[in-house]
Short mmCIF file of C-alpha atoms in Angstrom, two decimals:
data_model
loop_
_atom_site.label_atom_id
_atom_site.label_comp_id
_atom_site.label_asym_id
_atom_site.label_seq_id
_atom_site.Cartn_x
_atom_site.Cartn_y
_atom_site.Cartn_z
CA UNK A 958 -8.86 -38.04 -63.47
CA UNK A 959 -7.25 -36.22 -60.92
CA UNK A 960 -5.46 -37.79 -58.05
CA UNK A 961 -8.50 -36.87 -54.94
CA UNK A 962 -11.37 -37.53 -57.61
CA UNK A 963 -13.37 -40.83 -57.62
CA UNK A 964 -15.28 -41.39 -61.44
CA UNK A 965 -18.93 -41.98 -60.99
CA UNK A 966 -19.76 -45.58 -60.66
CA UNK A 967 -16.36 -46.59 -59.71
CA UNK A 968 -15.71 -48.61 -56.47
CA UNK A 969 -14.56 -45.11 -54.51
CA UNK A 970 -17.44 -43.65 -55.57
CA UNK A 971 -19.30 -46.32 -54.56
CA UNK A 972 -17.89 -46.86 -51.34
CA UNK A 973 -18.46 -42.70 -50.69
CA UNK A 974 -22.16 -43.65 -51.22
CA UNK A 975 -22.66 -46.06 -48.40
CA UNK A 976 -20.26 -44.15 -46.21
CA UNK A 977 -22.40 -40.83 -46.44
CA UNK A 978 -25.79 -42.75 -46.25
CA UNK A 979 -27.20 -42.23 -49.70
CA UNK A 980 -27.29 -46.11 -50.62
CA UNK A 981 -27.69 -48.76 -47.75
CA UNK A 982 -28.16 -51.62 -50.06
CA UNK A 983 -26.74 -52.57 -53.82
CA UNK A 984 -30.75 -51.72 -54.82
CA UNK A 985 -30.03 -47.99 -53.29
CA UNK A 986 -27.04 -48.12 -55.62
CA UNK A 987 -28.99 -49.10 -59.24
CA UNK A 988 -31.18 -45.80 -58.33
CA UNK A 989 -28.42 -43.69 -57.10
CA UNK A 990 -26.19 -44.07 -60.36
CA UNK A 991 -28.44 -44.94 -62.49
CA UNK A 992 -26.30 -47.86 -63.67
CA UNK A 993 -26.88 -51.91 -64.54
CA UNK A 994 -27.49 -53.56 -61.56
CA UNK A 995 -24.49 -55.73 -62.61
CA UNK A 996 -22.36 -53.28 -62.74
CA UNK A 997 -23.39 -52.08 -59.47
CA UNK A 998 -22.91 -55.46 -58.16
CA UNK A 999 -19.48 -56.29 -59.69
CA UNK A 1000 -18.26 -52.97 -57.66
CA UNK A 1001 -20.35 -53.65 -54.20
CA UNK A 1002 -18.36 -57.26 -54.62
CA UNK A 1003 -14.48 -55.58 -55.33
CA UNK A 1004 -15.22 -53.80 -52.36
CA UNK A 1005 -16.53 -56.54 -50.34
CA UNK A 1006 -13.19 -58.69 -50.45
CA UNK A 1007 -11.34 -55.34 -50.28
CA UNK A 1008 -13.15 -55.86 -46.63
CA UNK A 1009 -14.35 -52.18 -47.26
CA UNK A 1010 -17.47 -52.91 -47.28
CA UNK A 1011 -19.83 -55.58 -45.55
CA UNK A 1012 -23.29 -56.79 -46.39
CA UNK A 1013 -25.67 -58.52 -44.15
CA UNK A 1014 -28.93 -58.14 -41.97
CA UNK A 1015 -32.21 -57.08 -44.04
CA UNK A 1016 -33.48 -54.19 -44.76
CA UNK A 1017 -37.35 -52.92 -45.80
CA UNK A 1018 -38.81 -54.45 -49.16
CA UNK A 1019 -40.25 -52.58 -51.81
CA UNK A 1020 -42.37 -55.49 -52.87
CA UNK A 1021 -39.88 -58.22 -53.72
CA UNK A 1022 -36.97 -60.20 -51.89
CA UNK A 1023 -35.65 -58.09 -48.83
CA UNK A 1024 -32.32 -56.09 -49.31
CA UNK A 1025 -29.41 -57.38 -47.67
CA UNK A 1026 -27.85 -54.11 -46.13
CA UNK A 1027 -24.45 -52.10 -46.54
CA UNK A 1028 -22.34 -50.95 -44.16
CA UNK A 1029 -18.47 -49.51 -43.78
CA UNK A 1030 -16.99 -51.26 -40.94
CA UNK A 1031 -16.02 -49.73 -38.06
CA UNK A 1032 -12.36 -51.17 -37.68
CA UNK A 1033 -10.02 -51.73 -40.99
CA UNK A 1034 -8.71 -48.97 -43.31
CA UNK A 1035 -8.19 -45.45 -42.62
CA UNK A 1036 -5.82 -42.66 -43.63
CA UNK A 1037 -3.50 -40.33 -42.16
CA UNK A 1038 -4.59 -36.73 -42.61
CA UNK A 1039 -2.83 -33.34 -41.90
CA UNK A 1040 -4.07 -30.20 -41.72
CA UNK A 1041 -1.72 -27.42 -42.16
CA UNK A 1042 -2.72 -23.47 -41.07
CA UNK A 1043 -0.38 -21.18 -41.23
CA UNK A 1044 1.06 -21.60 -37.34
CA UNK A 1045 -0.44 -25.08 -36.80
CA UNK A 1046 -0.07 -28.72 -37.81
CA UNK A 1047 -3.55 -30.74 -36.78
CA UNK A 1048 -2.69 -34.53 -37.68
CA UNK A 1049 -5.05 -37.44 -37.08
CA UNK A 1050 -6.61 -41.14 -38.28
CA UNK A 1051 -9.77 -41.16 -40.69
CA UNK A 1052 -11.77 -43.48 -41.15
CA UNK A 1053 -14.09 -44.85 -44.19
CA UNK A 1054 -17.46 -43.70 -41.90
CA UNK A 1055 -15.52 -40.17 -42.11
CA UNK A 1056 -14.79 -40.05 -38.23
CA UNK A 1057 -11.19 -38.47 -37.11
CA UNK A 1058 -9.07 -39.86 -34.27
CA UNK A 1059 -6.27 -40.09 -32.67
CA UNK A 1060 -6.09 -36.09 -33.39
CA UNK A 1061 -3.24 -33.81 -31.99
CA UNK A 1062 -2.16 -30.57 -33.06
CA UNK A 1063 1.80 -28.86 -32.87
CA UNK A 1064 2.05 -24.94 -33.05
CA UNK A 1065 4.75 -24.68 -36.05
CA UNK A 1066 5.33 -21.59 -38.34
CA UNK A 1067 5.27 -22.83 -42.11
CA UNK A 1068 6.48 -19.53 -43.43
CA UNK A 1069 9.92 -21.24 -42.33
CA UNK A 1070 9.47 -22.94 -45.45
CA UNK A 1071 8.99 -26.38 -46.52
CA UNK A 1072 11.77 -28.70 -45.04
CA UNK A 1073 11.22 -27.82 -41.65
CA UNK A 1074 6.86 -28.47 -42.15
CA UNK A 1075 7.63 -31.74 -43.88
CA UNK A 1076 10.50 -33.41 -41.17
CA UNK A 1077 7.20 -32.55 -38.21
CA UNK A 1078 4.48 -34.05 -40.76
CA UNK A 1079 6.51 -37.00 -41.65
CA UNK A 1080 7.46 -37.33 -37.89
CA UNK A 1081 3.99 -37.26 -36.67
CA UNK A 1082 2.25 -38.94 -39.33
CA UNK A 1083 4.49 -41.85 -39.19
CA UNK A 1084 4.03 -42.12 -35.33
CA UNK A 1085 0.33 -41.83 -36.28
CA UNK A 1086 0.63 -44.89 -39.13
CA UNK A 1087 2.71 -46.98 -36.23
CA UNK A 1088 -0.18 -46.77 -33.87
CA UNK A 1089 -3.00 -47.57 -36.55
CA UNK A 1090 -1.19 -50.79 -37.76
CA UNK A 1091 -0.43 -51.98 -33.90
CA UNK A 1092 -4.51 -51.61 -33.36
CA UNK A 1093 -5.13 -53.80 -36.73
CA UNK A 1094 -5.83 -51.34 -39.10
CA UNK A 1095 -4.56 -51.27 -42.80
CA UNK A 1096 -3.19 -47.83 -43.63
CA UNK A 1097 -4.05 -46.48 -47.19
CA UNK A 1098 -2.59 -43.51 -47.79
CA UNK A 1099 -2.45 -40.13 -46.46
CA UNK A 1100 -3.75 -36.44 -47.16
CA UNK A 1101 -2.95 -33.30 -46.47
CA UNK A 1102 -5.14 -29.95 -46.75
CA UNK A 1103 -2.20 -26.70 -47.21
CA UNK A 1104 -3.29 -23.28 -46.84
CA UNK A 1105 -2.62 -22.31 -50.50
CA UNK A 1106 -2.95 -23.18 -54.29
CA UNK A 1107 -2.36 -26.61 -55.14
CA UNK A 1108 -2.01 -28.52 -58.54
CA UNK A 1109 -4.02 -31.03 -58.06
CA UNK A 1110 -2.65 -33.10 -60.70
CA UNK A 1111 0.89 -32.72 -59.85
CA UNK A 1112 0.55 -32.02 -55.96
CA UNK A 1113 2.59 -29.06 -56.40
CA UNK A 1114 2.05 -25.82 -54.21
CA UNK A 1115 1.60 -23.18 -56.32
CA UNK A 1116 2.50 -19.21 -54.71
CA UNK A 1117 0.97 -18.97 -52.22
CA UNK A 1118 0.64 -15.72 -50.34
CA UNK A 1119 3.23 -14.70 -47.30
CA UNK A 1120 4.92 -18.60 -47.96
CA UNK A 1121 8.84 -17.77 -49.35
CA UNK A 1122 10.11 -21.10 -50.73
CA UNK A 1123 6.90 -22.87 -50.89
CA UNK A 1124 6.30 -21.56 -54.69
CA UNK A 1125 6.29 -25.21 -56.68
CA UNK A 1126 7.30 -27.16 -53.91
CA UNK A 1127 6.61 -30.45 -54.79
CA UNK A 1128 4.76 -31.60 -51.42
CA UNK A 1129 3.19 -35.01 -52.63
CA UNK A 1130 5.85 -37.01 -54.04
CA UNK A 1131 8.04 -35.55 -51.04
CA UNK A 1132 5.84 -36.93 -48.47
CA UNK A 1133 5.00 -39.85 -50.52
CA UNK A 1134 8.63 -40.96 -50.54
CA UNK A 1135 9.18 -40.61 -47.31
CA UNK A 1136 6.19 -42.03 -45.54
CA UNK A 1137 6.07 -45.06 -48.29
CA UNK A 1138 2.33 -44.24 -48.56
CA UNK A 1139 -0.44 -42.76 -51.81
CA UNK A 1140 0.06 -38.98 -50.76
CA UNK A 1141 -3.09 -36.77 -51.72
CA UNK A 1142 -2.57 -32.45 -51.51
CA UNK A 1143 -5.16 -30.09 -51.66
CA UNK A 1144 -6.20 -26.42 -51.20
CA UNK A 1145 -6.94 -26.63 -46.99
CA UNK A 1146 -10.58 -25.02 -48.26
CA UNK A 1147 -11.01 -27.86 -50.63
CA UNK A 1148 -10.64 -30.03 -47.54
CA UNK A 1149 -12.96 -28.50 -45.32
CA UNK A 1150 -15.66 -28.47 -47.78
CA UNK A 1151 -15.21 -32.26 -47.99
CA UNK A 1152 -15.38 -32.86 -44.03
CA UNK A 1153 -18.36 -30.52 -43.60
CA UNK A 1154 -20.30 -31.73 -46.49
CA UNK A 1155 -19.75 -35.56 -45.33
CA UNK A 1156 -20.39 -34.25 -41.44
CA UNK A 1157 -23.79 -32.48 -41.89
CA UNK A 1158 -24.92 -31.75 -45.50
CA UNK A 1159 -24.21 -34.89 -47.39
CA UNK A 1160 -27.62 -35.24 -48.53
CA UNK A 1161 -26.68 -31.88 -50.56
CA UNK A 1162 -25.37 -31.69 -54.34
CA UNK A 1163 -24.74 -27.99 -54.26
CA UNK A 1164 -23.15 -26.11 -51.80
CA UNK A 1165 -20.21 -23.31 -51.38
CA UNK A 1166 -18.11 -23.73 -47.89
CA UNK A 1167 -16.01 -20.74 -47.07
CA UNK A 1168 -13.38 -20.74 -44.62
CA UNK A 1169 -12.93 -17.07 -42.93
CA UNK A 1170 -9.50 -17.91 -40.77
CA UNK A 1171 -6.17 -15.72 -41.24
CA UNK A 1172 -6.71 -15.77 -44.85
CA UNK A 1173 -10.15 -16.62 -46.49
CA UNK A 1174 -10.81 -19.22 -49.10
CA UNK A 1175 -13.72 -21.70 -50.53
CA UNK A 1176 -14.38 -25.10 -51.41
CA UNK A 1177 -17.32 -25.72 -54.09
CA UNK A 1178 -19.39 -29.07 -54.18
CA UNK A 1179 -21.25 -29.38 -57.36
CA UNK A 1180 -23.79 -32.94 -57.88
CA UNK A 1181 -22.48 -34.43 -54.60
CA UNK A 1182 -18.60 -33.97 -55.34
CA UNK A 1183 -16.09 -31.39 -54.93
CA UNK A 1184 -15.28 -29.76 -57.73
CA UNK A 1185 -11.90 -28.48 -58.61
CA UNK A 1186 -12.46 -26.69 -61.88
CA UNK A 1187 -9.70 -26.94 -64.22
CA UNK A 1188 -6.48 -26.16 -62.62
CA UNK A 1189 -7.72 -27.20 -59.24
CA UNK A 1190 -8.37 -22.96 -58.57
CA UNK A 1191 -12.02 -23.24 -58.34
CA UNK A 1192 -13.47 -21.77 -55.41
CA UNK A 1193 -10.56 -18.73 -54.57
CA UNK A 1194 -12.43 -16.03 -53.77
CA UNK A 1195 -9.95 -14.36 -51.53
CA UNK A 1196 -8.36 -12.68 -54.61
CA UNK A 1197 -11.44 -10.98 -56.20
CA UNK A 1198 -11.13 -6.88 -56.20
CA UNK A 1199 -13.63 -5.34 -54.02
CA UNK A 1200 -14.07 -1.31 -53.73
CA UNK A 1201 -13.81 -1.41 -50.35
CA UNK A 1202 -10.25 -2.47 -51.12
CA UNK A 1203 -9.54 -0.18 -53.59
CA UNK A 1204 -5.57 0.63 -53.94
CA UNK A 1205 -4.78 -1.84 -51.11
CA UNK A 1206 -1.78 -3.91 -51.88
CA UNK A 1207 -2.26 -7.44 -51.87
CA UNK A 1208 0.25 -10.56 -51.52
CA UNK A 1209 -0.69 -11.77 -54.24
CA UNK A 1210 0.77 -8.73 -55.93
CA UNK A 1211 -2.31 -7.19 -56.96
CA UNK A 1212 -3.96 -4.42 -55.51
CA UNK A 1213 -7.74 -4.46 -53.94
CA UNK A 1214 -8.39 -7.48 -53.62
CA UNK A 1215 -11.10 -9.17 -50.66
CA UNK A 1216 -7.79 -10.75 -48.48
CA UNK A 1217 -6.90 -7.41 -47.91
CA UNK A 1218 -10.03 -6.22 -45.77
CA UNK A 1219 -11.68 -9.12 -44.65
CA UNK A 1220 -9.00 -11.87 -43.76
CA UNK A 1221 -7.95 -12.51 -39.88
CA UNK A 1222 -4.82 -11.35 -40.71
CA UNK A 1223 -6.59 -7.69 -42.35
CA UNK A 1224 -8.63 -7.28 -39.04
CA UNK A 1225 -5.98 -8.44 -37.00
CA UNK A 1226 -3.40 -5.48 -38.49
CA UNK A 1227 -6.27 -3.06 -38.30
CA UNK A 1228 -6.53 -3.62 -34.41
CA UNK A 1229 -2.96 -3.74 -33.67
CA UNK A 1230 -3.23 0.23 -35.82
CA UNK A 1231 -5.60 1.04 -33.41
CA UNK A 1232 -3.84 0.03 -30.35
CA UNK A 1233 -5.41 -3.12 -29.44
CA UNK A 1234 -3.50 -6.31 -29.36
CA UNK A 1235 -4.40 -9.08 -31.86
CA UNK A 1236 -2.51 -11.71 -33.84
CA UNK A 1237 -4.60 -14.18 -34.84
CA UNK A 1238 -8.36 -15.39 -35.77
CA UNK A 1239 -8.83 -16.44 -32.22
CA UNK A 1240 -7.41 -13.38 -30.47
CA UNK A 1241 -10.15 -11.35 -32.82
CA UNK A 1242 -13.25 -13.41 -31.64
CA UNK A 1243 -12.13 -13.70 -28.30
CA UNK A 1244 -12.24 -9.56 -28.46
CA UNK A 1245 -15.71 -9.76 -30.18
CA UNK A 1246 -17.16 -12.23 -27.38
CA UNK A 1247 -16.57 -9.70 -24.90
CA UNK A 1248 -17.63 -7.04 -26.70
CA UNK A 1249 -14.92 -5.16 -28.23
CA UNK A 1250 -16.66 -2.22 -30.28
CA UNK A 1251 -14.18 -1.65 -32.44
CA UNK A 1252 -13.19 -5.56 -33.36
CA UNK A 1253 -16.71 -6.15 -33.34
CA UNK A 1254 -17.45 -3.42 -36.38
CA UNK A 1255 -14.53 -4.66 -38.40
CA UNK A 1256 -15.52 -8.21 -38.15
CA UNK A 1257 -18.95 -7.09 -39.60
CA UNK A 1258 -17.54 -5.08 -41.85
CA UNK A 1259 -15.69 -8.33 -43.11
CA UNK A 1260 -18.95 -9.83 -43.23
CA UNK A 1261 -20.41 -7.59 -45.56
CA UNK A 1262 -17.54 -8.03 -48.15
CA UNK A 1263 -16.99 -11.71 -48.46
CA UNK A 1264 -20.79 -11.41 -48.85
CA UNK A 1265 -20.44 -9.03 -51.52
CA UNK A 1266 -18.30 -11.41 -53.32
CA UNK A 1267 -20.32 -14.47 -52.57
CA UNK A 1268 -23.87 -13.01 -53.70
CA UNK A 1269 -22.06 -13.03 -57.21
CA UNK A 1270 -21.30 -16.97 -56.55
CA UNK A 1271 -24.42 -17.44 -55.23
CA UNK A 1272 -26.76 -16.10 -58.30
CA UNK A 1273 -23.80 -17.94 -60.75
CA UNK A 1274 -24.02 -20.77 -59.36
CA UNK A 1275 -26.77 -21.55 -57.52
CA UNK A 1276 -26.49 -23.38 -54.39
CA UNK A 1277 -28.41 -25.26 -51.42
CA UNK A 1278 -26.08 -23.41 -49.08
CA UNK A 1279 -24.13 -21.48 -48.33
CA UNK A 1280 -21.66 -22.78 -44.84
CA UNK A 1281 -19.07 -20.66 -43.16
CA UNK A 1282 -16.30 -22.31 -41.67
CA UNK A 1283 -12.92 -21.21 -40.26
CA UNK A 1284 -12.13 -19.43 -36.96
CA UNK A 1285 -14.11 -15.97 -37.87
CA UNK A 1286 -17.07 -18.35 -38.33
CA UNK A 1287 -17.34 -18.49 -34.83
CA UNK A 1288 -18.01 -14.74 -34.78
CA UNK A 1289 -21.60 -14.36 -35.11
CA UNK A 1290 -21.53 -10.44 -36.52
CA UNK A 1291 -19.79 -11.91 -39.47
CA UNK A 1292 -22.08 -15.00 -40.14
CA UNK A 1293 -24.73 -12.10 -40.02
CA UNK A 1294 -23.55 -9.77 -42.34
CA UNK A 1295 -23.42 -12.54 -44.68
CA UNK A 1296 -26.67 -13.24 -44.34
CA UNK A 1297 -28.03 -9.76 -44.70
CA UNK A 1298 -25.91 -9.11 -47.54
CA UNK A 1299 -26.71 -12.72 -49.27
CA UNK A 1300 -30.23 -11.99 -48.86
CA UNK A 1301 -30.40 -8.20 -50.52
CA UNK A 1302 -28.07 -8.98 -53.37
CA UNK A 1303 -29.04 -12.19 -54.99
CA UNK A 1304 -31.94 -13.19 -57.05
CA UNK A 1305 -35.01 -14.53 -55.39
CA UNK A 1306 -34.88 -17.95 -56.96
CA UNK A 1307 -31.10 -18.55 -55.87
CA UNK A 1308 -31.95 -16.99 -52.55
CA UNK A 1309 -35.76 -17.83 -51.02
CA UNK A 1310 -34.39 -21.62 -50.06
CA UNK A 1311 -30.50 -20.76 -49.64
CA UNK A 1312 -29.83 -22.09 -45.91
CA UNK A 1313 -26.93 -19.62 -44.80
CA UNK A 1314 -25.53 -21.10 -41.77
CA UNK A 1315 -22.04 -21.66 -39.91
CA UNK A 1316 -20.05 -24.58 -40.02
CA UNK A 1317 -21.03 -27.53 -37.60
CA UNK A 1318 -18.07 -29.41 -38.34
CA UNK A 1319 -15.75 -28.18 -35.68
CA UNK A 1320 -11.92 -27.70 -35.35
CA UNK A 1321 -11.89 -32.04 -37.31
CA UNK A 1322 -13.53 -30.74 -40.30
CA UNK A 1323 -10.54 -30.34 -42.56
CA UNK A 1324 -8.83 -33.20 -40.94
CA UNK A 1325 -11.67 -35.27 -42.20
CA UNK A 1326 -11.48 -33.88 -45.79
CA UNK A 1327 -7.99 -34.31 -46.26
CA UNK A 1328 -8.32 -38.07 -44.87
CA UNK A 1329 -11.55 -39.13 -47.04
CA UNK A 1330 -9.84 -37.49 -50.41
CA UNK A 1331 -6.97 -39.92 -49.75
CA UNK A 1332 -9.54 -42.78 -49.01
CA UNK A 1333 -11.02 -42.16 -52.13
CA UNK A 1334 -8.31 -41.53 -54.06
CA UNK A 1335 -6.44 -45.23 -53.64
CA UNK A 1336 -8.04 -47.64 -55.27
CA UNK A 1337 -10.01 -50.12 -53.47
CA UNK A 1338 -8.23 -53.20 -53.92
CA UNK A 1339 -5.24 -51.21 -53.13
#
């Protein structure tokens, strides 16, 4: 398996269960994974003297001897996490229950390349590891969500757009040596499909979470999990050709492609062309909140392509839902052309009970993805 995968059945995957509410008792569990109640109880016990994992009070019977109940505790094992945009660095604590603290973010520029990104994450996250241990709490390992292609196998970043000397950078086992710690690495998308699924749609098994920021990417949960596909690509839709696009060039060295007309960084360019001063996701949805005409069409314009190119990943794949995240999610022109566009293009049946909404999980949401893949990615008696 991949590093930031848990098997199904296993004591991470377990563990994920009771965290996210979908078992409160080893009962839940049997029905839940359909496994032998043995089994079931063999992992609830690894991660009770883990102390991951407690079990007492009662809960309803079904007609026999009550349940004794689940729970993650509040205090004991957590993660560092980093979240890494393109001129930010958001570091902070997770914990099992999937709650960030202990958050603070540093304006850096990672197109200065990788040495000068990994001496702040190493400095802050090993502030960040001192504090957890002086408050009692046992450190397992650390994750970080980067704003490009990762290996997930390797932990490699893989070219990533507008990044010079980032191209097979070997992120994990850098930070790993240094901070002494299990070091997961994934796609920043990846992450924030995580954190929003576990903050507000973990009763879910299918959903697609896009994040519309200065570039736009997606993170795909398929029966409960994320899902990676095979080279851990699954989910980049910022790279499929759209006509609107047509004979753009892209930095990915293509031409046309969706990045090129509907990122932050596409809208922000095609303001600055028009006079009107805007460098980043937040400048353009501060200009749509007060009303900006021309910001405002181009962000709907935006809209109407990433829904172009999600209508096809909506009828191929079929989802419960379909969550915007990012700063442009905040923009509510774009979460509507989405919507308009979802709802003329795709089939009925993939459509009439699609919920189509914008992330709930706030500025933590990636920060809490990157943190629970590391939780589940160290083994629980780790």
């Amino acid at each position: 398996m991949t590093a930031a995968e848990e098997q199904p059945g296993s004591a991470a995957h377990v563990l994920e269960l009771v965290a996210n509410g979908s078992a409160a008792s080893r009962a839940d569990l049997v029905r839940e994974l359909g496994l032998a109640a043995s089994t079931v109880s063999a992992r609830v016990q690894e991660l009770v003297d883990a102390g991951l994992l407690t079990e007492d009070g009662e809960g309803a019977s079904r007609g026999g001897r009550r349940p004794r109940l689940l729970r993650v505790p509040e205090s004991g094992a957590v993660a560092l996490a980093a979240d890494l945009g393109s001129h930010h660095v958001r570091c902070g604590a997770v914990g099992l229950t999937g709650a960030a603290f202990d958050v603070e973010e540093r304006a850096h520029d990672l197109t200065a390349g990788p040495e000068p990104a990994v001496e702040l994450i190493v400095e802050r996250l090993s502030a960040l590891a001192e504090r957890q241990r002086a408050a009692g709490r046992a450190v397992r390992g650390a994750g970080i969500g980067f704003p490009g292609p990762v290996d997930p196998d390797t932990g490699r970043v893989v070219a990533p757009s507008r990044m010079p000397g980032w191209h097979l950078y070997e992120l994990r086992d850098v930070l790993a040596a240094r901070l002494g710690l299990p070091v997961v690495v994934d796609n920043d998308a990846n992450a924030l499909a995580l954190g929003e699924h576990r903050a507000a749609h973990a009763s879910l098994r299918h959903l697609v979470v896009v994040k519309a920021g200065r570039g736009i990417g997606s993170g795909v949960v398929s029966h409960g999990r994320l899902y990676r596909g095979a080279r851990g690509c699954a989910g980049d839709i910022s790279h499929v050709r759209v006509e609107a696009a047509d004979g753009r060039p892209c930095s990915c060295g293509n031409v046309g492609c969706l990045e090129t007309v509907a990122s932050g960084a596409a809208i922000a360019a095609a303001l600055r062309a028009d006079g009107i001063e805007a460098d980043s996701a937040t400048d353009i949805l501060r200009l749509v909140e007060h009303g900006e005409p021309h910001a405002t069409t181009l962000v709907r314009q935006a809209g109407r392509h990433i829904g172009a190119v999600l209508s096809v990943v909506v009828n191929f794949f079929n989802p419960e839902a379909v969550v915007l995240g990012g700063a442009l999610s905040g923009a509510e022109p774009l979460v509507a052309a989405v919507r308009g566009v979802l709802y003329e293009r795709c089939l009925p049946m993939a459509s009439s009970e699609l919920t189509i909404t914008a992330a709930v999980g706030g500025p933590d949401a990636g920060l809490t993805g990157a943190g629970l893949a590391a939780l589940q990615a160290v083994p629980a008696g780790s």
